Coordinates of C-alpha atoms and ligand atoms in Angstrom, one line a residue:
M126 CA -6.3 1.9 7.5
C127 CA -5.7 1.8 11.1
G128 CA -3.0 -0.2 12.4
I129 CA -3.6 -2.9 15.2
V130 CA -0.9 -4.5 17.8
G131 CA -1.5 -6.9 20.8
Y132 CA 0.9 -8.4 23.3
I133 CA 0.7 -11.7 26.0
G134 CA 4.0 -12.4 27.4
N135 CA 6.2 -11.8 30.5
Q136 CA 7.5 -8.1 29.1
D137 CA 6.6 -4.7 30.0
A138 CA 3.7 -4.6 27.3
S139 CA 3.5 -0.6 27.3
D140 CA 6.8 -0.3 25.5
I141 CA 6.3 -3.2 23.2
L142 CA 2.6 -2.0 21.8
L143 CA 4.0 1.8 21.2
K144 CA 6.9 0.9 19.6
G145 CA 4.8 -1.2 17.3
L146 CA 1.9 1.1 16.8
S147 CA 5.2 3.4 15.8
N148 CA 5.9 0.7 13.1
L149 CA 2.1 1.2 12.3
E150 CA 1.5 4.7 12.0
Y151 CA 1.7 5.1 8.2
R152 CA -1.1 2.9 8.3
G153 CA -3.5 5.9 10.1
Y154 CA -2.3 8.8 12.4
D155 CA -5.2 10.9 13.0
S156 CA -5.1 9.3 17.0
A157 CA -3.8 5.9 18.6
G158 CA -4.2 4.4 21.9
I159 CA -3.6 1.1 24.3
A160 CA -5.3 -1.1 26.9
L161 CA -3.1 -2.6 29.2
L162 CA -4.7 -5.4 31.5
N163 CA -3.1 -6.2 34.8
A164 CA -4.6 -7.6 38.2
E165 CA -6.1 -4.1 38.9
G166 CA -8.2 -4.2 35.6
V167 CA -8.3 -2.9 32.5
H168 CA -6.0 0.8 31.8
I169 CA -7.0 3.0 28.6
F170 CA -5.0 5.3 27.4
K171 CA -5.5 7.4 24.1
E172 CA -5.0 10.6 22.5
K173 CA -5.5 12.7 19.2
G174 CA -2.9 12.9 16.7
R175 CA 0.5 10.7 17.0
I176 CA 1.9 7.8 17.9
A177 CA 4.2 10.5 20.2
A178 CA 1.4 12.0 21.7
L179 CA 0.0 9.0 23.1
R180 CA 3.5 8.0 24.5
N181 CA 3.3 11.2 26.8
I182 CA 0.4 10.2 28.5
V183 CA 0.9 6.8 29.1
D184 CA 0.9 6.1 32.7
P185 CA 4.6 4.4 33.3
N186 CA 3.5 3.4 36.7
V187 CA 1.0 1.0 35.0
R188 CA 2.5 -2.2 34.4
A189 CA 1.3 -4.8 32.3
T190 CA 2.2 -7.8 30.9
M191 CA -1.1 -8.1 28.2
G192 CA -2.5 -5.5 26.2
I193 CA -3.9 -4.3 22.8
G194 CA -2.8 -1.3 20.8
H195 CA -4.8 1.0 17.7
T196 CA -3.8 3.6 15.6
R197 CA -6.1 5.0 13.9
W198 CA -7.1 6.4 10.2
A199 CA -11.0 7.6 10.9
T200 CA -13.7 6.5 8.9
H201 CA -17.0 6.7 11.4
G202 CA -16.8 9.6 13.9
E203 CA -14.0 12.0 13.5
P204 CA -10.8 12.2 14.7
N205 CA -10.7 12.9 18.2
R206 CA -9.9 11.3 22.1
R207 CA -13.7 9.6 22.2
N208 CA -13.5 7.9 19.0
A209 CA -9.5 6.8 19.5
H210 CA -9.9 3.4 20.3
P211 CA -9.5 1.0 22.4
H212 CA -13.3 1.3 23.0
Q213 CA -14.7 -0.2 26.4
S214 CA -17.9 -2.3 26.7
A215 CA -20.4 -0.8 29.3
S216 CA -19.3 -2.1 32.1
G217 CA -15.4 -1.7 31.8
R218 CA -15.3 -5.3 31.4
F219 CA -14.1 -5.5 27.5
A220 CA -11.7 -3.3 25.9
I221 CA -11.7 -4.0 21.8
V222 CA -9.3 -2.5 18.8
H223 CA -10.5 -2.9 15.7
N224 CA -9.4 -1.9 12.0
G225 CA -11.9 -2.4 8.8
V226 CA -15.7 -1.3 8.7
I227 CA -18.9 -2.4 10.3
E228 CA -21.3 -1.8 7.8
N229 CA -24.4 -3.1 9.6
F230 CA -23.8 -1.1 12.8
A231 CA -26.7 1.1 12.7
S232 CA -29.1 -1.8 12.6
L233 CA -27.2 -4.6 14.9
R234 CA -27.0 -1.1 17.5
D235 CA -31.0 -0.5 16.9
Q236 CA -31.6 -4.2 17.3
Y237 CA -29.2 -5.5 20.3
L238 CA -28.2 -2.2 21.7
S239 CA -31.6 -0.1 22.6
G240 CA -30.7 0.5 25.9
V241 CA -27.0 0.6 26.1
P242 CA -25.6 4.0 26.3
L243 CA -22.5 4.5 23.7
R244 CA -19.8 6.8 24.0
S245 CA -18.8 7.0 21.3
D246 CA -19.3 7.7 17.6
T247 CA -17.7 4.8 16.1
D248 CA -18.8 1.3 13.9
T249 CA -16.0 -0.5 16.6
E250 CA -17.8 0.4 19.8
I251 CA -21.3 -1.8 18.8
V252 CA -18.9 -4.9 18.3
V253 CA -17.6 -4.6 22.0
Q254 CA -21.0 -3.7 23.2
L255 CA -22.6 -6.6 21.5
I256 CA -19.9 -8.8 23.0
E257 CA -20.6 -8.0 26.6
C258 CA -24.8 -8.0 25.9
F259 CA -24.4 -11.7 25.0
V260 CA -22.2 -12.3 27.7
T261 CA -24.6 -11.0 30.4
G262 CA -27.6 -13.1 28.7
G263 CA -25.1 -15.9 29.5
M264 CA -22.8 -16.7 26.6
G265 CA -19.4 -17.6 27.5
V266 CA -16.7 -15.0 26.1
E267 CA -15.5 -17.3 23.2
A268 CA -19.5 -18.0 22.4
A269 CA -20.3 -14.5 22.2
L270 CA -17.2 -13.5 20.1
R271 CA -18.3 -15.9 17.7
K272 CA -22.2 -14.9 17.7
T273 CA -21.1 -11.1 17.3
L274 CA -18.5 -12.1 14.3
K275 CA -21.2 -13.5 12.5
L276 CA -23.8 -11.1 13.2
V277 CA -21.4 -7.8 11.9
E278 CA -21.2 -7.7 7.9
G279 CA -18.3 -6.0 6.7
S280 CA -14.7 -6.0 7.2
Y281 CA -12.7 -6.5 10.7
A282 CA -9.3 -7.0 12.2
I283 CA -10.1 -7.3 16.1
A284 CA -8.1 -8.0 19.3
L285 CA -10.0 -8.1 22.7
L286 CA -9.3 -8.0 26.2
D287 CA -11.5 -9.2 29.1
R288 CA -10.8 -8.0 32.7
E289 CA -11.9 -11.4 34.1
N290 CA -9.6 -13.4 31.9
P291 CA -5.7 -11.7 32.1
E292 CA -4.6 -14.9 30.7
M293 CA -5.9 -14.3 26.9
I294 CA -6.2 -12.3 23.8
Y295 CA -9.4 -12.6 21.9
V296 CA -8.8 -12.2 18.0
G297 CA -10.9 -12.0 15.0
K298 CA -10.9 -11.2 11.3
N299 CA -12.4 -10.9 8.4
K300 CA -11.1 -8.9 5.0
S301 CA -8.6 -6.7 7.3
P302 CA -5.1 -8.2 7.7
L303 CA -4.1 -10.1 10.5
L304 CA -1.0 -11.8 12.1
I305 CA -0.4 -13.6 15.1
G306 CA 3.5 -13.6 15.7
V307 CA 5.0 -16.2 17.6
G308 CA 8.0 -16.1 20.5
D309 CA 9.2 -17.7 23.2
G310 CA 6.6 -17.9 25.7
F311 CA 4.9 -14.9 24.2
H312 CA 2.8 -14.0 21.7
V313 CA 1.8 -11.0 19.4
V314 CA -1.0 -10.1 17.0
A315 CA -0.4 -7.3 14.1
S316 CA -1.8 -5.6 11.4
D317 CA 1.3 -6.4 9.4
A318 CA 4.8 -8.3 10.5
T319 CA 6.9 -4.8 10.5
A320 CA 5.1 -3.3 13.1
M321 CA 6.3 -6.8 15.7
I322 CA 9.8 -7.5 13.8
Q323 CA 11.8 -6.6 16.9
Q324 CA 9.7 -9.2 19.0
T325 CA 9.6 -12.1 16.2
K326 CA 9.8 -12.9 12.5
Q327 CA 7.8 -15.9 12.9
Y328 CA 4.2 -15.0 11.6
V329 CA 0.9 -17.1 11.4
E330 CA -1.7 -15.8 8.7
L331 CA -5.1 -15.9 9.7
M332 CA -7.8 -16.4 7.2
D333 CA -11.6 -14.9 7.0
E334 CA -14.1 -15.5 9.7
E335 CA -11.6 -17.0 12.3
I336 CA -11.0 -16.3 15.9
V337 CA -7.9 -16.8 18.0
L338 CA -7.7 -17.4 21.3
L339 CA -4.1 -16.3 22.1
T340 CA -2.3 -16.8 25.4
R341 CA 1.4 -16.5 26.2
D342 CA 2.2 -20.2 25.4
S343 CA -0.4 -21.4 22.6
Y344 CA -2.5 -19.5 19.4
V345 CA -6.0 -21.6 18.9
I346 CA -7.5 -20.8 15.6
K347 CA -11.0 -21.6 15.3
D348 CA -13.8 -20.9 12.3
L349 CA -16.9 -18.6 13.8
D350 CA -18.4 -22.5 14.2
G351 CA -15.9 -23.6 16.6
K352 CA -14.2 -25.6 14.6
V353 CA -10.3 -25.4 15.4
K354 CA -7.7 -25.2 12.6
R355 CA -3.9 -25.7 12.4
R356 CA -1.7 -23.3 11.0
K357 CA 2.0 -23.7 11.2
P358 CA 4.2 -19.9 11.1
Y359 CA 5.9 -19.0 8.6
T360 CA 9.5 -16.8 8.7
V361 CA 9.1 -13.2 6.9
S362 CA 12.2 -12.5 5.1
F363 CA 13.3 -9.1 5.9
D364 CA 14.7 -8.4 9.3
A365 CA 14.4 -5.7 11.8
R366 CA 16.8 -3.1 9.7
D367 CA 14.7 -2.9 6.6
T368 CA 12.7 -1.3 8.6
E369 CA 14.9 1.2 9.9
K370 CA 15.6 4.8 8.2
G371 CA 18.9 4.6 9.5
A372 CA 20.8 8.1 8.4
Y373 CA 17.8 9.0 6.4
P374 CA 15.8 11.9 7.5
H375 CA 12.6 10.3 6.0
Y376 CA 11.7 7.0 4.8
M377 CA 10.7 8.4 1.5
L378 CA 14.5 9.5 0.4
K379 CA 15.9 6.6 1.5
E380 CA 13.7 4.2 -0.6
I381 CA 13.9 6.6 -3.6
D382 CA 17.7 5.5 -3.1
E383 CA 16.9 2.0 -2.9
Q384 CA 15.4 1.5 -6.5
P385 CA 18.6 0.7 -8.4
A386 CA 19.1 -1.8 -5.7
V387 CA 15.6 -3.4 -6.1
L388 CA 16.0 -3.2 -9.7
R389 CA 18.9 -5.3 -9.3
R390 CA 17.6 -7.6 -7.0
L391 CA 14.6 -8.4 -9.2
L392 CA 16.8 -9.1 -12.0
Q393 CA 18.8 -12.0 -9.9
K394 CA 15.6 -13.0 -8.5
Y395 CA 13.7 -13.8 -12.3
E396 CA 17.0 -14.9 -13.7
D397 CA 16.8 -19.0 -14.4
E398 CA 20.2 -20.9 -14.2
T399 CA 20.8 -20.5 -18.1
G400 CA 21.2 -16.3 -17.3
H401 CA 17.6 -15.5 -18.8
L402 CA 14.8 -13.8 -16.6
S403 CA 12.2 -16.1 -16.6
V404 CA 8.7 -16.5 -15.7
D405 CA 6.9 -19.8 -13.8
S406 CA 6.4 -21.7 -16.5
A407 CA 2.4 -21.8 -15.1
I408 CA 1.9 -17.7 -15.4
T409 CA 3.2 -18.0 -19.0
R410 CA 0.7 -20.6 -19.5
A411 CA -1.8 -18.7 -18.2
I412 CA -0.8 -15.9 -20.0
Q413 CA -0.8 -17.7 -23.5
N414 CA -4.5 -19.1 -22.6
A415 CA -5.8 -15.8 -22.3
D416 CA -6.8 -13.7 -25.0
R417 CA -6.8 -10.5 -23.1
L418 CA -5.4 -9.8 -20.0
Y419 CA -7.2 -7.1 -17.3
I420 CA -4.6 -5.1 -15.2
V421 CA -6.9 -4.0 -11.6
A422 CA -5.2 -1.6 -10.0
C423 CA -5.3 1.7 -7.8
G424 CA -3.3 5.1 -7.5
T425 CA 0.5 4.3 -7.9
S426 CA -0.2 0.4 -8.8
Y427 CA -3.0 1.7 -11.5
H428 CA 0.2 4.3 -12.9
A429 CA 2.0 1.0 -12.9
G430 CA -0.1 -0.8 -14.7
L431 CA -0.9 1.8 -17.7
V432 CA 3.2 1.6 -17.8
G433 CA 2.7 -2.5 -17.8
K434 CA 0.2 -2.0 -20.5
Q435 CA 2.4 -0.3 -23.2
L436 CA 5.2 -2.7 -22.1
I437 CA 2.9 -5.8 -22.2
E438 CA 1.2 -4.7 -26.0
Q439 CA 4.4 -3.3 -27.6
I440 CA 6.8 -6.2 -26.2
A441 CA 4.1 -9.3 -26.2
Q442 CA 1.2 -7.9 -28.6
I443 CA -1.3 -9.5 -26.2
P444 CA -4.4 -6.6 -25.7
T445 CA -4.1 -5.3 -22.4
E446 CA -6.8 -2.8 -20.7
V447 CA -6.8 -1.5 -17.2
H448 CA -9.2 -0.7 -14.6
I449 CA -8.7 1.3 -11.6
S450 CA -10.1 -1.2 -9.1
S451 CA -13.4 0.6 -7.5
E452 CA -14.9 1.2 -10.7
F453 CA -14.2 -2.2 -12.2
S454 CA -16.4 -3.2 -9.1
Y455 CA -19.6 -2.2 -10.3
N456 CA -18.6 -0.4 -13.7
T457 CA -17.8 -3.8 -15.3
P458 CA -16.6 -3.7 -18.7
L459 CA -17.6 -6.0 -21.1
L460 CA -15.2 -9.0 -20.7
S461 CA -13.6 -10.7 -23.4
K462 CA -13.6 -15.0 -23.6
K463 CA -11.0 -15.8 -21.7
P464 CA -9.6 -12.9 -19.3
L465 CA -6.6 -12.9 -17.3
F466 CA -7.1 -11.0 -14.6
I467 CA -3.4 -8.9 -12.9
F468 CA -4.0 -7.2 -9.5
I469 CA -1.2 -4.8 -8.8
S470 CA -0.9 -4.1 -5.1
Q471 CA 2.0 -2.7 -3.6
S472 CA 0.4 -4.3 0.2
G473 CA -1.6 -7.0 -1.3
E474 CA -4.3 -5.9 1.2
T475 CA -6.2 -2.8 -0.7
A476 CA -9.9 -3.5 0.1
D477 CA -11.2 -2.4 -3.2
S478 CA -8.8 -4.7 -5.5
R479 CA -9.5 -7.3 -3.3
T480 CA -13.1 -7.0 -4.1
V481 CA -12.6 -7.3 -7.9
L482 CA -10.3 -10.4 -7.4
V483 CA -13.5 -12.0 -5.1
K484 CA -15.9 -11.0 -7.8
V485 CA -13.5 -12.2 -11.2
K486 CA -12.9 -15.6 -9.3
K487 CA -16.5 -15.9 -8.8
M488 CA -16.9 -15.8 -12.2
G489 CA -14.0 -18.5 -12.8
Y490 CA -11.7 -16.5 -13.9
P491 CA -8.0 -16.9 -13.4
T492 CA -5.9 -14.0 -11.2
L493 CA -2.4 -13.3 -10.5
T494 CA -0.9 -10.8 -8.4
L495 CA 1.7 -8.9 -8.1
T496 CA 2.1 -7.4 -4.9
N497 CA 5.5 -6.8 -2.3
V498 CA 4.1 -8.8 0.9
E499 CA 4.5 -12.6 0.6
G500 CA 1.1 -13.8 2.8
S501 CA -1.0 -10.6 2.5
T502 CA -5.0 -11.5 0.9
L503 CA -4.1 -10.4 -2.6
Y504 CA -1.2 -12.9 -3.1
R505 CA -3.3 -15.7 -0.8
E506 CA -5.9 -15.6 -2.8
A507 CA -4.8 -15.0 -6.4
D508 CA -4.4 -18.4 -8.6
Y509 CA -0.9 -17.1 -9.4
K510 CA 1.9 -14.7 -7.5
M511 CA 4.6 -12.4 -8.8
L512 CA 6.8 -11.0 -5.7
L513 CA 8.0 -7.6 -5.8
Y514 CA 11.4 -7.9 -4.1
A515 CA 11.4 -4.1 -2.6
G516 CA 11.5 -4.9 0.9
P517 CA 9.1 -3.0 3.2
E518 CA 8.5 0.4 2.2
I519 CA 7.3 2.4 5.5
A520 CA 6.8 5.5 3.6
V521 CA 3.1 6.5 2.8
A522 CA 4.1 7.8 -0.8
S523 CA 4.9 4.5 -2.9
T524 CA 8.7 5.0 -4.8
K525 CA 10.3 1.5 -4.9
A526 CA 7.1 -0.7 -5.6
Y527 CA 6.3 1.5 -8.9
T528 CA 9.1 0.6 -10.1
A529 CA 9.3 -2.9 -8.8
Q530 CA 6.0 -3.6 -10.3
I531 CA 7.1 -1.7 -13.9
A532 CA 10.1 -4.0 -13.7
V533 CA 7.8 -7.3 -13.0
L534 CA 5.3 -6.3 -15.4
S535 CA 8.3 -5.9 -18.3
F536 CA 9.6 -9.2 -17.3
I537 CA 5.8 -10.6 -17.8
A538 CA 5.7 -8.9 -21.3
I539 CA 9.1 -10.4 -22.2
A540 CA 8.4 -13.8 -21.1
A541 CA 4.9 -13.8 -22.9
A542 CA 6.5 -12.6 -26.3
E543 CA 9.8 -15.4 -25.9
S544 CA 6.8 -18.3 -25.2
K545 CA 4.9 -16.6 -28.5
G546 CA 8.5 -16.8 -30.3
I547 CA 8.8 -13.0 -30.8
A548 CA 12.1 -11.8 -31.2
L549 CA 13.3 -8.9 -29.0
D550 CA 15.6 -5.8 -30.2
F551 CA 17.4 -6.3 -27.1
E552 CA 19.1 -8.1 -24.5
P553 CA 16.5 -8.2 -21.3
I554 CA 19.3 -8.5 -18.4
H555 CA 21.6 -6.3 -20.0
E556 CA 19.2 -3.4 -20.7
L557 CA 18.0 -3.6 -17.3
S558 CA 20.9 -3.5 -15.9
F559 CA 21.7 0.0 -17.7
V560 CA 18.8 1.2 -16.3
A561 CA 19.6 0.5 -12.8
Q562 CA 23.2 2.2 -13.8
A563 CA 20.8 5.4 -15.0
M564 CA 18.8 5.9 -11.9
E565 CA 21.6 5.7 -10.3
R566 CA 22.8 8.9 -12.2
M567 CA 19.8 10.2 -11.5
I568 CA 19.8 9.6 -7.8
D569 CA 23.1 11.7 -8.1
Q570 CA 21.7 14.4 -9.7
K571 CA 19.7 15.0 -6.3
A572 CA 21.1 18.7 -5.9
Q573 CA 19.7 19.4 -9.2
L574 CA 16.2 18.1 -9.0
K575 CA 16.3 19.8 -5.5
E576 CA 16.6 23.3 -7.4
I577 CA 14.0 22.4 -10.1
A578 CA 11.9 21.9 -6.6
R579 CA 12.6 25.4 -5.6
N580 CA 12.9 27.4 -9.1
Y581 CA 9.4 26.2 -10.1
L582 CA 7.1 24.9 -6.8
S583 CA 8.2 26.4 -4.4
V584 CA 5.7 29.0 -4.5
T585 CA 3.3 27.8 -6.6
R586 CA -0.3 26.5 -6.0
N587 CA -0.9 24.2 -9.0
A588 CA 1.1 22.9 -11.5
F589 CA 0.7 20.5 -14.4
Y590 CA 3.1 17.5 -15.8
I591 CA 2.6 16.9 -19.6
G592 CA 3.6 13.8 -22.1
R593 CA 2.3 11.5 -25.0
G594 CA 2.6 7.6 -25.1
I595 CA 4.0 5.9 -21.8
D596 CA 5.3 9.4 -21.1
Y597 CA 2.1 10.7 -20.4
Y598 CA 1.7 7.6 -17.7
V599 CA 4.9 8.7 -16.2
C600 CA 3.4 12.4 -16.5
M601 CA -0.1 10.9 -14.2
E602 CA 2.5 9.3 -11.7
A603 CA 4.8 12.5 -11.0
A604 CA 1.1 14.1 -10.7
L605 CA 0.2 12.1 -7.9
K606 CA 3.1 12.0 -6.3
L607 CA 3.4 15.8 -6.2
K608 CA 0.1 16.1 -5.0
E609 CA 0.3 13.3 -2.2
V610 CA 3.4 14.4 -0.8
S611 CA 3.7 18.4 -1.2
Y612 CA -0.6 19.5 -1.7
I613 CA 0.4 21.0 -4.5
Q614 CA -2.4 20.5 -6.5
A615 CA -1.0 19.0 -9.9
E616 CA -2.4 17.2 -12.9
G617 CA -1.1 15.0 -15.5
F618 CA -2.0 15.2 -18.9
A619 CA -1.4 14.1 -22.8
G620 CA 0.1 16.7 -24.0
G621 CA -2.2 16.6 -27.2
E622 CA -5.2 16.7 -25.3
L623 CA -4.4 20.5 -23.2
K624 CA -5.7 22.1 -25.7
H625 CA -8.7 20.6 -26.0
G626 CA -10.0 22.2 -22.6
T627 CA -7.1 22.6 -19.8
I628 CA -5.3 24.9 -21.5
A629 CA -7.7 27.5 -19.7
L630 CA -5.5 27.0 -16.7
I631 CA -2.4 28.4 -17.5
E632 CA -1.5 31.5 -16.7
D633 CA 1.9 34.0 -16.1
G634 CA 4.0 31.8 -13.7
T635 CA 2.0 27.9 -14.5
P636 CA 4.7 25.5 -13.9
V637 CA 4.6 22.9 -16.5
L638 CA 6.9 20.2 -16.7
A639 CA 7.2 18.1 -19.9
F640 CA 8.5 14.1 -19.9
T641 CA 9.7 13.9 -23.6
T642 CA 11.8 9.9 -23.7
Q643 CA 10.3 8.8 -27.0
P644 CA 11.5 10.4 -30.3
N645 CA 8.4 9.8 -32.3
V646 CA 6.3 11.9 -30.0
N647 CA 9.0 14.6 -29.0
N648 CA 8.4 17.4 -31.7
S649 CA 4.5 17.5 -30.8
I650 CA 5.4 17.5 -27.1
R651 CA 7.6 20.2 -27.9
S652 CA 5.6 22.2 -29.3
N653 CA 3.0 21.7 -26.6
V654 CA 5.5 23.3 -24.3
Q655 CA 5.4 26.1 -26.6
E656 CA 1.7 26.7 -26.8
V657 CA 1.4 27.1 -23.1
S658 CA 4.8 29.0 -23.1
T659 CA 3.1 31.2 -25.1
R660 CA 0.6 32.0 -22.4
G661 CA 2.5 32.5 -20.0
A662 CA 3.6 28.8 -18.5
Y663 CA 7.1 28.3 -16.5
T664 CA 8.4 25.2 -18.9
C665 CA 10.6 22.8 -17.8
I666 CA 11.7 20.1 -20.0
I667 CA 12.5 16.4 -18.9
S668 CA 14.2 14.6 -22.0
M669 CA 16.7 12.2 -22.9
E670 CA 20.1 11.8 -23.7
G671 CA 20.8 11.1 -27.6
V672 CA 17.3 10.5 -27.9
T673 CA 14.7 13.5 -27.6
D674 CA 17.2 15.9 -26.0
K675 CA 18.2 19.6 -27.0
P676 CA 20.4 22.0 -25.6
D677 CA 18.2 24.2 -23.2
D678 CA 16.7 21.7 -21.2
Q679 CA 16.2 21.5 -18.0
I680 CA 16.7 18.1 -17.5
V681 CA 18.5 15.6 -19.3
L682 CA 17.9 11.6 -18.0
P683 CA 20.9 9.1 -19.4
K684 CA 19.6 6.8 -22.4
V685 CA 17.7 4.0 -22.2
H686 CA 15.9 1.1 -23.8
R687 CA 12.7 3.1 -25.3
F688 CA 10.5 0.5 -23.0
F689 CA 12.1 1.4 -19.9
T690 CA 12.3 4.6 -19.5
P691 CA 9.8 4.9 -17.3
L692 CA 11.7 3.2 -14.2
V693 CA 14.3 6.3 -15.1
C694 CA 11.6 9.5 -15.1
A695 CA 10.7 7.4 -11.8
I696 CA 13.7 9.4 -9.9
P697 CA 13.3 12.5 -11.1
L698 CA 9.4 13.0 -10.7
Q699 CA 9.5 11.1 -6.9
L700 CA 13.0 13.4 -6.2
I701 CA 11.1 16.7 -7.1
A702 CA 8.2 15.9 -5.3
Y703 CA 10.2 15.2 -2.1
Y704 CA 11.6 18.5 -2.3
A705 CA 8.7 20.4 -2.8
A706 CA 6.7 18.6 0.2
L707 CA 10.1 20.0 2.4
Q708 CA 10.0 23.4 1.1
N709 CA 6.0 23.1 1.5
E710 CA 7.3 21.8 5.4
C711 CA 5.1 19.0 4.8
D712 CA 5.0 15.5 6.7
V713 CA 7.1 13.4 3.5
D714 CA 6.2 10.3 4.9
K715 CA 3.1 10.2 6.6
P716 CA 0.8 13.3 4.5
R717 CA -2.1 14.2 5.7
N718 CA -5.2 12.1 5.2
L719 CA -3.7 9.8 3.7
A720 CA -3.0 5.8 4.9
K721 CA -0.4 3.2 3.3
S722 CA -2.4 0.7 3.1
V723 CA -6.3 1.2 2.4
T724 CA -8.5 -1.6 3.7
V725 CA -11.9 -0.2 3.9
E726 CA -13.5 0.4 0.4
Ligands
M6R821 O1 -0.8 -1.1 -1.3 P1 -1.7 -0.9 -3.0 O2 -0.3 -0.8 -4.0 O3 -2.4 -1.9 -3.8 O4 -2.1 0.8 -2.7 C1 -2.7 1.4 -4.0 C2 -2.7 3.1 -4.0 O5 -4.0 3.1 -2.5 C3 -1.3 3.7 -3.6 O6 -0.2 3.5 -4.5 C4 -1.5 4.7 -3.2 O7 -1.8 5.7 -3.8 C5 -0.3 5.7 -2.7 N1 -0.3 6.6 -1.6 C6 0.8 5.8 -3.5 O8 1.8 6.9 -3.1

């Protein structure tokens, strides 16, 4: 939700900020703006829509070597130029960009800013006006910033320019992600490292309730009481090429294609010197000590969690519950005596999940995060962590992170089973290598999957995916993927549940796509297909070679071990969604109303 960048150095800031914002566009793309500071003062450019629209209105004659920028996913105030960031204080002295939500903005406005004419409908403007109000009252800028940030409730990652001080960018962070990038004679600020990876690979993490005084040559981190904190930069493990599309028309397609390679990389990363898949022994012990696992996640990560539950319960025989983060926060279930919480998050920044993490940590329970982003909030704050090693995922719709999450959950299940002395009926690395090959075979069937999308999804406004057991969870993800990128209303249902109500929606031509990879439910799901077909549905069966297939099935997946079928199913479900989105002329990588990193609750 919103991306922010900042630059202070010796080069043309406007170009660096615009490039950084383009890299961050996946975080929000309804309006954007930059503020440049030079000897003439603060120059603000903002525009509704994408960064390309902003680029068109930035005056190339304004030269500056420092500035801040923002790409917005609107929360307070409709997406238009007036509400786009940066926002300025009443006198124009200060300009601010902000990612997050100031929950008490109305009470702060009423208490401190009654005489100040506000120029936007945003919560953000309150912050910059408060800073100016305290400075006008006689405070120094740093003190005014700290006082303001002590007053605000909610989440913020901010960067602030002061017309009177062209040597400094003021930065603050609470709950929303923010990094400082360190270079030779320059510094950058960014919501994540991908934004500024062209500038530097050295980043400094910021903790909650910290500010930074950033100059060309130094970064001074302080807490809100002004106490200095020292922290060294770390080197990010990817480079600029990982964030590029290359010859692909869309990131989503590139990321779908990368999945076999990601799985192979994961096998290497989690293989020990004896050639076995292994998980950190501290994590295995934490699992052994737990009487129940609680998986907490949102969206696609939640769907990976549902598959993970099946794997952990069936392979390691450990009872496991899966919860949607935003529900768990206030609708907390009765917990077992010794729970272990597993958070799954591609970004590691999802606010709903973080709220639960903070809550259960306060309750004293152990926590493990599975994430793709080293150094992210959920990564830092959990007791134990496992990385997904999927590389930067840029398309808003998650693909390779989803399969990486399932793979890592299977590693947990396998390690937990082995630590309990449960004999496995498969050799993990061997089976998962087969899975990577099977994924490749499905990726090679793009033409066929494109044809399925054309045949089933080109004129429809709705569609259903049905499955049973582990295939049901695959269907939930298939429906989400289709919805988010093609805007076709889609639902994933348990095959047996249709007749209890949803079957009323089936009419002539309604597309119903069934996943059937498990022999024990093959006959039942095929009966469900018959039931809807009899009522006019246009049905498509996706089965598994030598396990559940029949001659007329529309797609037959290569055979893999029954535990790993969701990894192979992921490819057709993602490609069908991708091609349906193309047919509907949707913006595949940046679907409407969505953002990649959901940092507000
Ligand atoms: O970064 P996270 O995995 O925590 O994000 C969770 C969801 O917001 C995310 O999976 C979302 O559902 C994606 N749009 C899925 O494609």
